[in-house]
Amino acid sequence: MSEPAPDLRVKLGALELSNPVMVASGTFGYGPEYANLVDIDRLGALVVKGIRMQPTTGNSTPRAVEVASGMINAIGLPGPGVEGFIETYIPFLETHTVPVIVNIWGCTIEEYGEVAARLDQVDRVDALELNVSCPNIKQGSTMFGTHPEMVEQVVRHVRERTRKTIIPKLAPNVADVPRFAQICEGAGADAISLINSVPAMAIDIETRRPMLANTTGGLTGPAIHPIAVKQVWEAAGAVSIPVIGMGGIVSAKEAIEFMIAGATAVAVGTANFSDPTVSLDVIDGIAEYLSRHGMRSVNELIGSIDLRKG
Amino acid sequence: MKTDLSKRAMRAERAVVTRHELLYGEYRVLQMHVPAVARAVQPGQFVHLEIPGLDDAILRRPFSVFKADDAMLSVLYKPVGKGTRAMTSIRVDDEISLIGPLGHGFPTSHDVAKPVLVAGGYGMAALYLVACALKSSGTIFMGGRSAGDILCVDEFEAIDWDVRIATEDGSRGTRGFVTVALDEYVAGLPDAREVEYFACGPNAMLKAVCDRALANDQKAWLSVDRHMGCGVGACLVCVQRIRDPESRNGDWHWERVCSEGPVFESREIVWDDDE
Ligand SMILES: Cc1cc2nc3c(=O)[nH]c(=O)nc-3n(C[C@H](O)[C@H](O)[C@H](O)COP(=O)(O)OP(=O)(O)OC[C@H]3O[C@@H](n4cnc5c(N)ncnc54)[C@H](O)[C@@H]3O)c2cc1C
Ligand SMILES: Cc1cc2nc3c(=O)[nH]c(=O)nc-3n(C[C@H](O)[C@H](O)[C@H](O)COP(=O)(O)O)c2cc1C
Ligand code: FES
């Protein structure tokens, strides 16, 4: 008789996922964009593009440039606003079963709270990821993500306005990631996610002009993976709430690495652009790995790093 | 955004290369067996190709469909950068991952009194299916730096299109920009308003066609080229400023070239200052 398939279920606060593999905010639209290419209901969760109260236009073009093993983007968080999101995308999402995590942001602490309170009333939304770390918003979010008091206030304020699972998304460009993780846990977060894109810049040497209209942007893709592994490992060691690892996943290998470092779940971002079904391959690859290593549940993998010397 | 994304014909397929060779000057034709996509192609649509052997470059590259039938789809390209240079090592029988057909192409089912195509670079390939689909043939203006940049003349002549060529160095056709030849042609028409343009080429060419369409009260369908990430509407990298239809004070919004475009009518487009 063959071994039963390994148990891939994980929990983020009250939210149970059928498997630990989600798609990262901003790399998968709101769902319909990839629905013709990917069986989205197989995903552990779908994290939609960042939403604030009002519709937002975003940055000028060029908004992205390809660099070695990654890309730098400065999209500028365009979006339909919370009401536009509910009206346009919730009907589509209601025809699917995948857990939905809405990535939210605001220019003030109060705005985070308002968006959270509005989405609290929407049954189809399972959790909120709080983007306090986008490098492309000049006022507001960057400041939030790098100031411990601001992060604490955002999380506390959102906690008061919703009973849904809340997941602050940390900035990678701070000196002390564990401290930020602990602040989030103390302020009532159910989980934390990291890393967001890494502040970056590219210049055209012939014209001596920046490659992006926004001058600077955020680096994503394989180039940031080792940075992310270290930060996930540090964060997971500092808190008892689940950590969601992301940054440069292109196959099951990077996802497994995050989980060994302590991540309960992972998110695939930039790799969706080149291979829309990569997340499904990551799910299958994790299951195959667990079987090969005689693990019955993905929980045996989480935080299983062996730090003995020699 | 006006596109209902969940109703698109696009799919991701493994395409098998059936032909890959130099066709005109530095331009190569890459033909692939990929029936499910080829059958669904509309004129002006594109495919997003994963180029093998790109090493540390992680994104796909978009290519307009040159020809498509029940089984085969081909694109025409010139090596200009990392991706297109790596493409030259693709061999017959290789498998390539392809997503398509993508975007909203040119409208071709309506009656057009005087169709005028204006093409530069790969635009000459991108407009071939438009010429095939339009109900009546017309005139195509091709522009390039020199004779080696002029493509597909035989293809257009074989379907009874009047081909007019302009090169900047005068090595083929009239000397100068394609707009010089175009302006002469339009000036000789009894009613210039009968002209409807279908254009694909460098931004400066599109802008020039746009200016003429506005000045002469003509329609112009322009296929714009923007750097792309996902190609399917998710990343918001490829956006173009589009005029708000009802606005009187120049309000605009972004639309995705990969999804609402790449073809827009000239009156919709708000050009950037440096275009
Ligand atoms: C709708 C559409 C249809 C097209 N059809 C054709 C066609 O039929 N034939 C053809 O030859 N070409 C076509 N192109 C252009 C083709 O995709 C480019 O030639 C190709 O992207 C350049 O790739 P490369 O890797 O050779 O050059 P690269 O070395 O990648 O780039 C050349 C320059 O463009 C920049 N760049 C390229 N891609 C991106 C990106 N995604 N994001 C940011 N910067 C970028 C680079 O930074 C560099 O400055 C089309 C483009 C579009 C948008
Ligand atoms: C085009 C693009 C748009 C993004 N938009 C958002 C966003 O709206 N909110 C957010 O929190 N993160 C956003 N991100 C960051 C990703 O969610 C993710 O944290 C990052 O890309 C790292 O993962 P990766 O290396 O797998 O792409 C975006 C990333 C990209 C490439
Ligand atoms: S290329 Fe991603 S939205 Fe158009």
XYZ file of N, CA and C in Angstrom, chain A residues 18-215:
594
model
N -5.558 25.243 2.584
C -5.420 23.841 2.170
C -3.963 23.495 1.864
N -3.175 24.512 1.602
C -1.737 24.324 1.400
C -1.049 25.659 1.663
N 0.268 25.665 1.857
C 0.941 26.899 2.285
C 1.335 27.864 1.171
N 0.895 27.628 -0.078
C 1.421 28.432 -1.187
C 0.403 29.470 -1.667
N 0.747 30.741 -1.465
C -0.124 31.812 -1.922
C 0.575 32.560 -3.063
N -0.184 33.458 -3.727
C 0.439 34.346 -4.714
C 0.550 35.724 -4.076
N 1.657 36.425 -4.340
C 1.975 37.671 -3.641
C 1.224 38.868 -4.223
N 0.908 39.795 -3.353
C 0.173 40.993 -3.752
C 0.865 41.736 -4.891
N 0.054 42.153 -5.869
C 0.567 42.963 -6.971
C 1.112 42.153 -8.124
N 1.218 40.842 -7.942
C 1.763 40.004 -9.009
C 0.707 39.086 -9.611
N -0.528 39.189 -9.139
C -1.576 38.290 -9.611
C -2.888 39.044 -9.825
N -2.804 40.388 -9.875
C -4.010 41.187 -10.068
C -5.003 40.955 -8.944
N -6.268 40.764 -9.335
C -7.333 40.522 -8.356
C -7.953 39.140 -8.550
N -7.354 38.343 -9.444
C -7.878 36.986 -9.678
C -8.211 36.714 -11.130
N -9.111 37.538 -11.745
C -9.535 37.204 -13.112
C -8.399 37.257 -14.134
N -7.377 38.056 -13.855
C -6.276 38.217 -14.811
C -5.648 36.874 -15.179
N -5.525 35.980 -14.206
C -4.859 34.704 -14.457
C -5.833 33.521 -14.489
N -7.141 33.806 -14.332
C -8.087 32.699 -14.177
C -8.162 31.790 -15.407
N -7.841 32.324 -16.602
C -7.856 31.472 -17.801
C -6.656 30.531 -17.840
N -5.619 30.857 -17.093
C -4.371 30.098 -17.194
C -4.104 29.206 -15.993
N -4.701 29.546 -14.852
C -4.364 28.857 -13.602
C -5.656 28.436 -12.901
N -5.687 27.226 -12.363
C -6.815 26.803 -11.522
C -6.621 27.474 -10.162
N -7.165 28.684 -10.018
C -6.824 29.497 -8.839
C -7.337 28.877 -7.541
N -8.320 27.996 -7.639
C -8.831 27.386 -6.409
C -7.874 26.362 -5.804
N -6.833 26.033 -6.523
C -5.815 25.145 -5.940
C -4.816 25.910 -5.068
N -4.796 27.226 -5.187
C -3.831 28.017 -4.413
C -4.177 27.998 -2.928
N -3.145 28.112 -2.090
C -3.381 28.215 -0.657
C -4.177 29.471 -0.335
N -3.839 30.557 -0.974
C -4.600 31.799 -0.859
C -4.206 32.710 -2.006
N -5.121 33.645 -2.312
C -4.859 34.639 -3.343
C -4.765 35.989 -2.639
N -3.616 36.645 -2.769
C -3.461 37.967 -2.162
C -3.598 38.984 -3.282
N -4.591 39.865 -3.179
C -4.841 40.789 -4.284
C -3.958 42.030 -4.167
N -3.916 42.779 -5.251
C -3.155 44.029 -5.342
C -3.609 45.006 -4.252
N -2.678 45.842 -3.778
C -2.958 46.794 -2.695
C -4.154 47.706 -2.945
N -4.978 47.877 -1.908
C -6.215 48.676 -1.987
C -6.196 49.727 -0.881
N -6.593 50.958 -1.211
C -6.811 51.967 -0.170
C -8.265 52.445 -0.256
N -8.627 53.536 0.447
C -10.011 54.007 0.395
C -10.392 54.463 -1.010
N -9.625 55.442 -1.552
C -9.964 56.064 -2.838
C -9.293 55.327 -3.999
N -9.867 55.510 -5.219
C -9.137 55.057 -6.406
C -7.819 55.838 -6.519
N -6.769 55.180 -7.027
C -5.454 55.808 -7.142
C -4.911 55.552 -8.537
N -4.205 56.529 -9.121
C -3.742 56.365 -10.502
C -2.395 55.662 -10.606
N -1.526 55.838 -9.651
C -0.207 55.201 -9.755
C 0.791 56.088 -10.481
N 1.995 55.558 -10.693
C 3.110 56.330 -11.236
C 3.082 56.428 -12.755
N 3.931 57.330 -13.279
C 4.138 57.440 -14.721
C 4.972 56.266 -15.228
N 5.084 56.172 -16.552
C 5.882 55.110 -17.170
C 7.250 55.661 -17.579
N 8.287 54.864 -17.686
C 8.357 53.432 -17.415
C 8.192 53.103 -15.928
N 7.416 52.031 -15.691
C 7.141 51.601 -14.329
C 7.986 50.409 -13.897
N 8.708 49.815 -14.823
C 9.504 48.639 -14.443
C 10.700 48.491 -15.348
N 11.720 47.897 -14.846
C 12.890 47.577 -15.657
C 13.445 46.232 -15.198
N 13.827 45.440 -16.189
C 14.412 44.134 -15.883
C 15.884 44.327 -15.532
N 16.344 43.683 -14.463
C 17.763 43.741 -14.085
C 18.235 42.309 -13.850
N 19.519 42.136 -13.526
C 20.044 40.788 -13.351
C 19.222 40.029 -12.307
N 18.668 38.891 -12.693
C 17.893 38.022 -11.800
C 16.754 38.715 -11.078
N 16.158 39.696 -11.717
C 15.009 40.327 -11.080
C 14.474 41.481 -11.890
N 13.594 42.237 -11.273
C 13.104 43.454 -11.897
C 12.921 44.510 -10.823
N 13.009 45.768 -11.248
C 12.731 46.870 -10.330
C 11.417 47.478 -10.778
N 10.463 47.621 -9.852
C 9.201 48.239 -10.240
C 8.892 49.441 -9.370
N 8.199 50.374 -9.991
C 7.630 51.514 -9.268
C 6.255 51.757 -9.864
N 5.346 50.840 -9.537
C 3.995 50.896 -10.103
C 3.228 52.031 -9.426
N 3.446 52.186 -8.126
C 2.804 53.283 -7.395
C 1.417 52.969 -6.863
N 1.125 51.682 -6.675
C -0.122 51.250 -6.048
C -1.396 51.817 -6.674
N -1.520 51.760 -8.029
C -2.801 52.142 -8.615
C -3.870 51.135 -8.215
N -5.104 51.596 -8.127
C -6.166 50.656 -7.786
C -7.511 51.339 -7.772
N -8.576 50.522 -7.735
C -9.939 51.049 -7.853
C -10.522 51.583 -6.546
N -9.750 51.542 -5.456
C -10.318 51.952 -4.175
C -11.162 50.833 -3.599
N -11.467 50.921 -2.304
C -12.111 49.777 -1.654
C -13.495 49.499 -2.226
N -14.289 50.561 -2.523
C -15.633 50.320 -3.079
C -15.530 49.759 -4.499
N -14.611 50.302 -5.281
C -14.397 49.806 -6.647
C -13.976 48.350 -6.628
N -13.125 47.990 -5.688
C -12.689 46.599 -5.563
C -13.876 45.690 -5.264
N -14.680 46.103 -4.297
C -15.817 45.268 -3.887
C -16.788 45.079 -5.058
N -17.072 46.191 -5.747
C -18.033 46.153 -6.840
C -17.510 45.340 -8.030
N -16.241 45.541 -8.380
C -15.712 44.938 -9.604
C -15.260 43.492 -9.415
N -14.660 43.203 -8.277
C -13.983 41.908 -8.167
C -14.639 40.892 -7.229
N -15.416 41.351 -6.248
C -16.035 40.377 -5.342
C -16.987 39.428 -6.092
N -17.801 39.919 -7.075
C -18.661 38.972 -7.812
C -17.852 37.855 -8.478
N -16.707 38.214 -9.069
C -15.853 37.174 -9.670
C -15.336 36.228 -8.593
N -14.836 36.790 -7.494
C -14.247 35.949 -6.444
C -15.301 35.037 -5.822
N -16.562 35.481 -5.832
C -17.630 34.641 -5.275
C -17.855 33.370 -6.101
N -17.392 33.364 -7.345
C -17.527 32.150 -8.154
C -16.361 31.184 -7.909
N -15.482 31.536 -6.965
C -14.325 30.689 -6.647
C -14.277 30.415 -5.145
N -13.441 29.439 -4.788
C -13.391 29.049 -3.373
C -12.071 29.410 -2.697
N -11.085 29.856 -3.461
C -9.760 30.145 -2.898
C -9.865 31.215 -1.792
N -9.182 31.004 -0.658
C -9.177 32.056 0.363
C -8.617 33.367 -0.208
N -9.262 34.475 0.127
C -8.861 35.778 -0.415
C -8.270 36.644 0.691
N -7.055 37.125 0.445
C -6.401 38.050 1.367
C -6.272 39.379 0.638
N -6.820 40.436 1.236
C -6.736 41.749 0.589
C -5.582 42.528 1.193
N -4.684 42.968 0.321
C -3.547 43.792 0.738
C -4.052 45.228 0.817
N -3.915 45.866 1.987
C -4.450 47.220 2.140
C -3.351 48.211 2.514
N -3.581 49.483 2.161
C -2.636 50.527 2.534
C -3.388 51.836 2.694
N -2.719 52.814 3.240
C -3.338 54.123 3.410
C -2.266 55.172 3.594
N -2.679 56.421 3.523
C -1.722 57.510 3.732
C -1.730 57.979 5.177
N -2.749 57.537 5.931
C -2.800 57.861 7.361
C -3.162 56.589 8.114
N -2.907 56.592 9.398
C -3.278 55.453 10.232
C -4.788 55.248 10.178
N -5.531 56.348 10.183
C -6.996 56.265 10.148
C -7.471 55.580 8.864
N -6.776 55.870 7.743
C -7.212 55.282 6.479
C -7.069 53.754 6.501
N -5.976 53.246 7.053
C -5.846 51.790 7.204
C -7.066 51.235 7.941
N -7.461 51.947 8.997
C -8.595 51.502 9.804
C -9.897 51.519 9.026
N -10.090 52.576 8.235
C -11.323 52.690 7.449
C -11.427 51.555 6.435
N -10.323 51.284 5.724
C -10.346 50.215 4.725
C -10.635 48.882 5.418
N -9.988 48.666 6.564
C -10.177 47.412 7.300
C -11.634 47.264 7.746
N -12.207 48.359 8.250
C -13.592 48.292 8.732
C -14.544 47.978 7.587
N -14.291 48.559 6.422
C -15.167 48.307 5.269
C -15.057 46.847 4.826
N -13.830 46.328 4.759
C -13.633 44.953 4.290
C -14.080 43.937 5.337
N -14.135 44.366 6.592
C -14.635 43.491 7.650
C -16.067 43.045 7.354
N -16.802 43.878 6.610
C -18.203 43.558 6.294
C -18.332 42.650 5.072
N -17.229 42.338 4.411
C -17.301 41.554 3.172
C -16.918 40.100 3.478
N -17.913 39.212 3.406
C -17.683 37.814 3.795
C -16.603 37.131 2.964
N -16.533 37.487 1.677
C -15.611 36.778 0.788
C -14.149 37.077 1.111
N -13.903 38.132 1.902
C -12.526 38.474 2.275
C -12.150 37.717 3.545
N -11.074 36.917 3.467
C -10.699 36.081 4.602
C -9.690 36.736 5.524
N -8.844 37.577 4.975
C -7.793 38.175 5.799
C -7.315 39.458 5.150
N -6.635 40.284 5.942
C -6.078 41.539 5.437
C -4.575 41.519 5.635
N -3.854 41.836 4.547
C -2.409 42.015 4.665
C -2.173 43.524 4.684
N -1.479 44.021 5.708
C -1.289 45.462 5.840
C 0.055 45.831 5.233
N -0.005 46.535 4.100
C 1.236 46.937 3.443
C 1.753 48.213 4.109
N 2.683 48.031 5.024
C 3.309 49.205 5.657
C 4.707 49.393 5.064
N 4.948 48.767 3.918
C 6.335 48.651 3.469
C 6.570 48.873 1.987
N 5.616 49.473 1.271
C 5.864 49.672 -0.155
C 6.891 50.780 -0.350
N 7.966 50.504 -1.100
C 8.986 51.549 -1.283
C 8.578 52.622 -2.284
N 7.412 52.476 -2.910
C 7.062 53.397 -3.995
C 6.116 54.520 -3.612
N 5.753 54.588 -2.360
C 4.901 55.675 -1.912
C 5.766 56.627 -1.103
N 5.861 57.855 -1.586
C 6.843 58.756 -0.986
C 6.430 59.218 0.398
N 5.170 59.641 0.538
C 4.733 60.001 1.880
C 3.981 58.797 2.414
N 3.955 58.657 3.688
C 3.113 57.596 4.228
C 3.833 56.281 4.391
N 3.496 55.343 3.476
C 3.819 53.953 3.758
C 5.290 53.662 4.058
N 6.210 54.283 3.315
C 7.619 54.007 3.573
C 7.958 54.396 5.006
N 7.518 55.574 5.367
C 7.716 56.048 6.731
C 7.127 55.062 7.735
N 5.894 54.645 7.464
C 5.219 53.723 8.387
C 6.095 52.492 8.649
N 6.541 51.902 7.538
C 7.218 50.615 7.642
C 8.566 50.672 8.328
N 9.176 51.842 8.344
C 10.501 51.917 8.938
C 10.489 52.577 10.317
N 9.318 52.971 10.799
C 9.193 53.558 12.140
C 8.400 52.632 13.058
N 9.063 52.099 14.080
C 8.399 51.121 14.939
C 7.081 51.634 15.534
N 7.048 52.901 15.966
C 5.814 53.399 16.610
C 4.672 53.438 15.611
N 4.992 53.833 14.359
C 3.957 53.922 13.331
C 3.401 52.531 13.011
N 4.289 51.556 12.858
C 3.850 50.197 12.571
C 2.935 49.712 13.698
N 3.351 49.976 14.910
C 2.550 49.541 16.058
C 1.159 50.176 16.020
N 1.120 51.477 15.742
C -0.177 52.163 15.723
C -1.073 51.652 14.601
N -0.500 51.408 13.409
C -1.300 50.897 12.289
C -1.904 49.543 12.671
N -1.094 48.654 13.200
C -1.578 47.309 13.518
C -2.647 47.387 14.620
N -2.378 48.162 15.663
C -3.323 48.308 16.764
C -4.666 48.864 16.281
N -4.561 49.896 15.436
C -5.757 50.556 14.930
C -6.580 49.594 14.065
N -5.913 48.870 13.173
C -6.630 47.924 12.312
C -7.248 46.809 13.167
N -6.492 46.356 14.191
C -6.994 45.302 15.083
C -8.330 45.688 15.711
N -8.453 46.983 16.057
C -9.696 47.460 16.673
C -10.857 47.489 15.698
N -10.534 47.541 14.378
C -11.599 47.732 13.399
C -12.016 46.451 12.688
N -11.334 45.344 12.919
C -11.729 44.104 12.230
C -11.432 42.879 13.077
N -12.274 41.832 12.874
C -12.017 40.554 13.543
C -11.364 39.558 12.595
N -11.195 39.974 11.346
C -10.545 39.072 10.388
C -9.055 38.937 10.707
N -8.459 37.898 10.150
C -7.015 37.681 10.307
C -6.257 38.882 9.738
N -5.338 39.452 10.517
C -4.538 40.552 9.969
C -3.051 40.197 9.935
N -2.441 40.587 8.815
C -1.064 40.181 8.513
C -0.255 41.412 8.094
N 0.442 42.082 9.009
C 1.305 43.186 8.585
C 2.436 42.653 7.702
N 2.736 43.415 6.636
C 3.814 43.024 5.718
C 4.999 43.949 5.964
N 6.099 43.366 6.408
C 7.225 44.167 6.884
C 8.145 44.643 5.761
N 8.797 45.779 6.033
C 9.794 46.319 5.113
C 11.113 45.578 5.306
N 11.849 45.316 4.209
C 13.135 44.634 4.356
C 14.260 45.600 4.722
N 14.018 46.902 4.549
C 15.096 47.871 4.730
C 15.086 48.506 6.112
N 15.032 47.658 7.136
C 15.152 48.161 8.509
C 16.291 47.380 9.172
N 16.888 47.996 10.155
C 18.059 47.386 10.775
C 17.679 46.161 11.600
N 16.472 46.173 12.170
C 16.139 45.177 13.173
C 14.781 44.529 12.891
N 14.762 43.565 11.974
C 13.509 42.911 11.592
C 12.821 42.229 12.786
N 13.570 41.488 13.646
C 12.901 40.820 14.762
C 12.112 41.794 15.646
N 12.652 42.989 15.834
C 11.965 43.961 16.678
C 10.616 44.353 16.067
N 10.609 44.593 14.735
C 9.354 44.941 14.065
C 8.364 43.778 14.153
N 8.867 42.573 13.996
C 7.991 41.398 14.074
C 7.342 41.324 15.461
N 8.150 41.556 16.496
C 7.614 41.498 17.863
C 6.600 42.604 18.116
N 6.871 43.786 17.581
C 5.930 44.895 17.732
C 4.579 44.516 17.128
N 4.604 43.896 15.949
C 3.360 43.495 15.284
C 2.618 42.454 16.125
N 3.350 41.489 16.634
C 2.729 40.453 17.458
C 2.079 41.087 18.686
N 2.817 42.004 19.314
C 2.296 42.671 20.509
C 1.067 43.517 20.225
N 0.980 44.047 19.012
C -0.137 44.930 18.661
C -1.357 44.154 18.167
N -1.269 42.819 18.128
C -2.454 42.024 17.806
C -2.471 41.394 16.435
N -1.322 41.357 15.749
C -1.281 40.710 14.432
C -1.459 39.201 14.588
N -2.115 38.573 13.585
C -2.296 37.120 13.596
C -1.143 36.402 12.926
N -0.459 37.133 12.040
C 0.694 36.577 11.313
C 1.453 37.772 10.770
N 2.665 37.550 10.284
C 3.360 38.626 9.580
C 3.872 38.071 8.253
N 4.024 38.966 7.276
C 4.581 38.526 5.996
C 5.793 39.380 5.654
N 6.735 38.775 4.962
C 7.914 39.476 4.497
C 8.629 38.579 3.466
N 9.349 39.199 2.480
C 9.688 40.601 2.451
C 8.962 41.304 1.304
N 8.783 42.598 1.460
C 8.333 43.413 0.350
C 9.547 43.665 -0.550
N 9.341 44.377 -1.655
C 10.447 44.635 -2.574
C 11.519 45.497 -1.894
N 12.742 45.349 -2.367
C 13.894 46.006 -1.740
C 14.207 47.310 -2.497
N 14.262 48.452 -1.805
C 14.522 49.720 -2.484
C 15.733 49.614 -3.420
N 15.569 50.094 -4.668
C 16.595 49.861 -5.684
C 16.501 50.912 -6.780
N 17.510 50.926 -7.643
C 17.580 51.948 -8.688
C 18.415 51.440 -9.851
N 18.082 51.864 -11.067
C 18.894 51.529 -12.246
C 18.974 52.763 -13.135
N 20.156 52.974 -13.741
C 20.401 54.169 -14.554
C 20.830 53.751 -15.958
N 20.287 54.397 -16.964
C 20.725 54.193 -18.344
C 22.024 54.975 -18.525
N 23.132 54.268 -18.758
C 24.425 54.971 -18.765
C 24.624 55.824 -20.018
N 23.870 55.553 -21.088
C 24.021 56.383 -22.292
C 23.342 57.738 -22.108
N 22.129 57.711 -21.569
C 21.401 58.975 -21.379
C 21.641 59.566 -19.991
N 22.209 58.754 -19.089
C 22.428 59.116 -17.691
C 21.123 59.462 -16.968
N 20.038 58.882 -17.478
C 18.749 59.097 -16.814
C 18.334 57.831 -16.081
N 17.553 57.997 -15.002
C 17.049 56.807 -14.302
C 16.177 55.977 -15.245
N 16.172 54.662 -15.084
C 15.375 53.792 -15.939
C 13.880 53.859 -15.603
N 13.550 54.350 -14.424
C 12.151 54.409 -14.011
C 11.682 55.856 -13.920
N 10.437 56.097 -14.303
C 9.879 57.448 -14.198
C 9.927 57.936 -12.748
N 9.783 57.001 -11.827
C 9.779 57.340 -10.406
C 11.205 57.448 -9.819
N 12.211 57.365 -10.676
C 13.632 57.370 -10.308
C 14.041 56.107 -9.548
